[in-house]
Tab-separated table of C-alpha atoms in Angstrom:
chain	number	residue	atom	x	y	z
A	503	MET	CA	-3.111	-16.874	3.775
A	504	SER	CA	-0.908	-17.435	0.836
A	505	ASN	CA	0.905	-14.395	-0.985
A	506	VAL	CA	-1.040	-15.214	-4.379
A	507	LYS	CA	-4.576	-13.286	-3.794
A	508	SER	CA	-7.726	-14.191	-5.006
A	509	ASN	CA	-9.982	-12.452	-7.376
A	510	ARG	CA	-12.171	-11.014	-4.932
A	511	GLU	CA	-9.757	-10.225	-2.548
A	512	GLY	CA	-7.600	-8.198	-4.893
A	513	MET	CA	-11.369	-6.386	-6.175
A	514	ILE	CA	-11.712	-5.658	-2.198
A	515	LEU	CA	-8.535	-4.120	-1.907
A	516	ASP	CA	-8.657	-2.220	-5.309
A	517	THR	CA	-12.091	-0.625	-3.973
A	518	ALA	CA	-10.391	0.156	-0.624
A	519	ILE	CA	-7.808	1.974	-2.489
A	520	SER	CA	-10.790	4.244	-3.963
A	521	LEU	CA	-12.317	4.269	-1.092
A	522	LEU	CA	-9.293	5.406	0.872
A	523	ALA	CA	-8.428	7.989	-1.370
A	524	ALA	CA	-11.963	9.444	-1.061
A	525	LYS	CA	-12.560	9.251	2.624
A	526	GLY	CA	-9.206	8.817	4.339
A	527	VAL	CA	-8.288	6.244	6.558
A	528	ALA	CA	-11.649	7.348	9.028
A	529	GLY	CA	-14.000	6.619	6.336
A	530	LEU	CA	-12.131	2.979	5.514
A	531	THR	CA	-14.266	0.936	7.273
A	532	HIS	CA	-15.434	-2.803	6.657
A	533	ARG	CA	-19.114	-1.850	6.355
A	534	ALA	CA	-18.199	0.631	3.797
A	535	LEU	CA	-15.951	-0.983	1.962
A	536	ASP	CA	-18.841	-3.897	1.811
A	537	GLU	CA	-21.401	-1.532	0.433
A	538	ALA	CA	-18.490	0.160	-2.152
A	539	ALA	CA	-17.869	-3.382	-3.281
A	540	SER	CA	-21.313	-4.611	-3.655
A	541	LEU	CA	-20.400	-7.427	-1.121
A	542	PRO	CA	-23.000	-8.660	1.877
A	543	GLN	CA	-21.641	-6.993	5.029
A	544	GLY	CA	-18.985	-9.119	6.709
A	545	SER	CA	-17.412	-10.096	3.723
A	546	THR	CA	-14.372	-8.110	4.166
A	547	SER	CA	-14.257	-8.972	7.940
A	548	TYR	CA	-13.355	-12.649	6.215
A	549	TYR	CA	-10.638	-11.717	4.340
A	550	PHE	CA	-8.910	-8.682	6.577
A	551	ALA	CA	-10.336	-8.915	10.352
A	552	ARG	CA	-8.793	-5.613	11.732
A	553	LYS	CA	-8.388	-2.236	9.904
A	554	ALA	CA	-4.515	-2.721	10.596
A	555	ASP	CA	-4.925	-5.684	8.038
A	556	LEU	CA	-6.849	-3.976	5.740
A	557	LEU	CA	-4.327	-1.543	5.818
A	558	GLY	CA	-1.653	-3.597	5.134
A	559	GLY	CA	-3.414	-5.302	2.233
A	560	VAL	CA	-3.798	-1.822	0.462
A	561	ALA	CA	-0.435	-0.881	1.287
A	562	GLN	CA	0.757	-4.119	-0.566
A	563	GLN	CA	-1.899	-3.793	-3.293
A	564	LEU	CA	-0.438	-0.061	-4.034
A	565	ALA	CA	2.969	-1.603	-3.924
A	566	ALA	CA	2.168	-4.151	-6.531
A	567	HIS	CA	0.550	-1.127	-8.954
A	568	LEU	CA	3.442	0.914	-8.600
A	569	THR	CA	6.003	-1.677	-9.120
A	570	GLU	CA	4.215	-2.927	-12.374
A	571	SER	CA	3.967	0.689	-13.324
A	572	CYS	CA	7.654	1.413	-12.867
A	573	ARG	CA	8.389	-1.972	-14.924
A	574	GLN	CA	6.411	-0.726	-17.973
A	575	ILE	CA	8.014	2.507	-17.790
A	576	ARG	CA	11.600	1.096	-17.163
A	577	GLN	CA	11.070	-0.961	-20.205
A	578	ASP	CA	9.705	1.829	-22.687
A	579	PHE	CA	12.479	3.760	-21.260
A	580	ALA	CA	15.074	1.208	-22.463
A	581	ASP	CA	13.947	0.958	-25.806
A	582	LYS	CA	14.329	5.021	-25.928
A	583	VAL	CA	17.880	4.747	-24.973
A	584	ALA	CA	18.587	1.488	-26.914
A	585	GLU	CA	17.352	3.658	-30.109
A	586	GLY	CA	20.053	6.108	-28.733
A	587	ASP	CA	17.175	8.929	-28.236
A	588	MET	CA	18.037	10.406	-24.884
A	589	ILE	CA	15.572	13.226	-25.331
A	590	ALA	CA	12.917	10.919	-26.020
A	591	ALA	CA	13.785	9.150	-23.247
A	592	ARG	CA	13.655	12.387	-20.798
A	593	VAL	CA	10.578	13.085	-22.348
A	594	LEU	CA	8.853	9.518	-21.882
A	595	VAL	CA	9.975	9.978	-18.260
A	596	ALA	CA	8.655	13.202	-17.513
A	597	ASP	CA	5.220	12.755	-19.091
A	598	ASP	CA	5.136	9.327	-17.481
A	599	LEU	CA	5.284	11.385	-14.246
A	600	VAL	CA	2.772	14.064	-15.027
A	601	HIS	CA	0.674	11.412	-15.963
A	602	THR	CA	1.101	10.092	-12.604
A	603	VAL	CA	0.615	12.950	-10.483
A	604	SER	CA	-2.313	14.530	-12.393
A	605	GLU	CA	-4.161	11.264	-13.608
A	606	GLU	CA	-3.470	8.684	-10.812
A	607	ARG	CA	-5.100	10.597	-7.789
A	608	GLU	CA	-6.405	7.519	-6.321
A	609	ILE	CA	-2.990	5.899	-5.852
A	610	LEU	CA	-1.017	8.967	-4.375
A	611	LEU	CA	-3.772	9.751	-1.921
A	612	ALA	CA	-4.117	6.216	-0.765
A	613	ARG	CA	-0.630	6.032	-0.572
A	614	LEU	CA	-0.002	9.444	1.549
A	615	GLU	CA	-3.133	7.909	3.640
A	616	ILE	CA	-1.437	4.992	4.539
A	617	GLY	CA	1.888	6.570	5.410
A	618	LEU	CA	-0.127	8.917	7.477
A	619	PHE	CA	-1.867	5.855	9.391
A	620	ALA	CA	1.504	4.044	9.619
A	621	MET	CA	3.329	7.127	11.774
A	622	ARG	CA	0.815	6.474	14.216
A	623	ASN	CA	0.409	2.886	13.990
A	624	GLU	CA	3.293	0.353	14.397
A	625	SER	CA	1.177	-2.340	12.811
A	626	ILE	CA	1.316	-1.129	9.385
A	627	ARG	CA	4.561	0.093	9.313
A	628	PRO	CA	6.443	-2.823	7.190
A	629	ALA	CA	3.582	-2.409	4.701
A	630	ALA	CA	3.966	1.286	4.711
A	631	ASP	CA	7.840	1.030	4.201
A	632	ALA	CA	7.779	-1.703	1.339
A	633	LEU	CA	4.933	0.852	-0.211
A	634	GLU	CA	7.169	3.725	0.280
A	635	LYS	CA	10.196	1.882	-1.520
A	636	ALA	CA	7.921	1.173	-4.559
A	637	ALA	CA	6.944	4.739	-4.718
A	638	ARG	CA	10.654	5.821	-4.339
A	639	ASP	CA	12.470	2.938	-6.516
A	640	PRO	CA	11.258	4.677	-10.026
A	641	ILE	CA	12.924	8.323	-8.896
A	642	ALA	CA	16.301	6.538	-7.940
A	643	PHE	CA	16.174	4.764	-11.220
A	644	PHE	CA	15.489	7.646	-13.590
A	645	LEU	CA	18.080	10.082	-11.785
A	646	LYS	CA	20.859	7.505	-11.704
A	647	LEU	CA	20.510	6.870	-15.510
A	648	LEU	CA	19.480	10.439	-16.458
A	649	ASN	CA	21.514	12.704	-14.202
A	650	GLY	CA	23.867	10.349	-13.184
A	651	THR	CA	23.267	10.655	-9.422
A	652	ASP	CA	22.621	7.453	-7.098
A	653	ASP	CA	22.274	9.805	-3.854
A	654	PRO	CA	19.513	8.770	-1.327
A	655	ILE	CA	18.892	12.422	-0.297
A	656	ASP	CA	18.703	13.848	-3.724
A	657	THR	CA	15.733	10.763	-4.703
A	658	ASP	CA	14.075	11.577	-1.274
A	659	ARG	CA	14.348	15.452	-2.210
A	660	GLN	CA	12.676	14.776	-5.527
A	661	LEU	CA	9.939	12.441	-4.185
A	662	ALA	CA	9.170	14.843	-2.045
A	663	LEU	CA	8.661	17.462	-4.493
A	664	LEU	CA	6.705	15.187	-6.793
A	665	ASP	CA	4.392	14.577	-3.752
A	666	GLY	CA	4.252	18.030	-3.083
A	667	LEU	CA	3.297	19.145	-6.513
A	668	ALA	CA	0.475	16.552	-6.883
A	669	LEU	CA	-0.914	17.117	-3.459
A	670	ARG	CA	-1.363	20.939	-4.169
A	671	HIS	CA	-3.126	19.847	-7.860
A	672	PHE	CA	-5.396	17.893	-6.169
A	673	MET	CA	-6.175	20.536	-3.061
A	674	GLY	CA	-6.941	22.752	-6.214
A	675	HIS	CA	-4.256	25.099	-5.230
A	676	THR	CA	-2.493	24.531	-8.775
A	677	PRO	CA	-3.071	23.925	-12.317
A	678	LYS	CA	-1.917	20.410	-13.784
A	679	PRO	CA	1.765	19.530	-13.615
A	680	THR	CA	3.454	20.331	-16.740
A	681	ARG	CA	6.344	18.166	-18.055
A	682	SER	CA	8.707	21.467	-17.683
A	683	GLN	CA	7.715	21.129	-13.924
A	684	ILE	CA	8.599	17.714	-13.751
A	685	GLU	CA	12.182	18.196	-15.631
A	686	ALA	CA	12.614	21.050	-13.175
A	687	ILE	CA	12.137	18.914	-10.355
A	688	LEU	CA	14.034	16.118	-11.485
A	689	ALA	CA	16.621	18.424	-12.643
A	690	PHE	CA	17.396	16.573	-15.850
A	691	LYS	CA	20.665	17.198	-17.519
């Protein structure tokens, strides 16, 4: 199959992201996906014969979503920096991360589900690693530009804190994250 996804394949993967976020890996079956996508039974099996193939495709789709989102925020950030307004650039990054953590629930939950599944199933490890890189890259980019650090340990720590904050919010343990919480996690200077 080529790297260019058909409209139907993209729709299947986007539906799989929603289903994965709602029901977890156990609830993401070909039958459930066919039903959620309003497709005849067996349709998703045509594109993804095994569950591991489906989860690998979902990981690639999620990585593409994250990469596109990062591309846009980097452009907006560059515009603010070009205007000489570093405070507005910091606020832009923090607000975007607040939005991502609090409003893009499906993306984060599906990413975490893929990561957990990949721990136990090496067949999707490469796709899960690419997905994790897509989630990590914007954090590394902004930490380097805003704080002058490119320490991979610092980037991993900040991503883990952001993931934890989002997960606790999704579980109902904390309110929606705030800009000041995000700024504190990223330790903006």
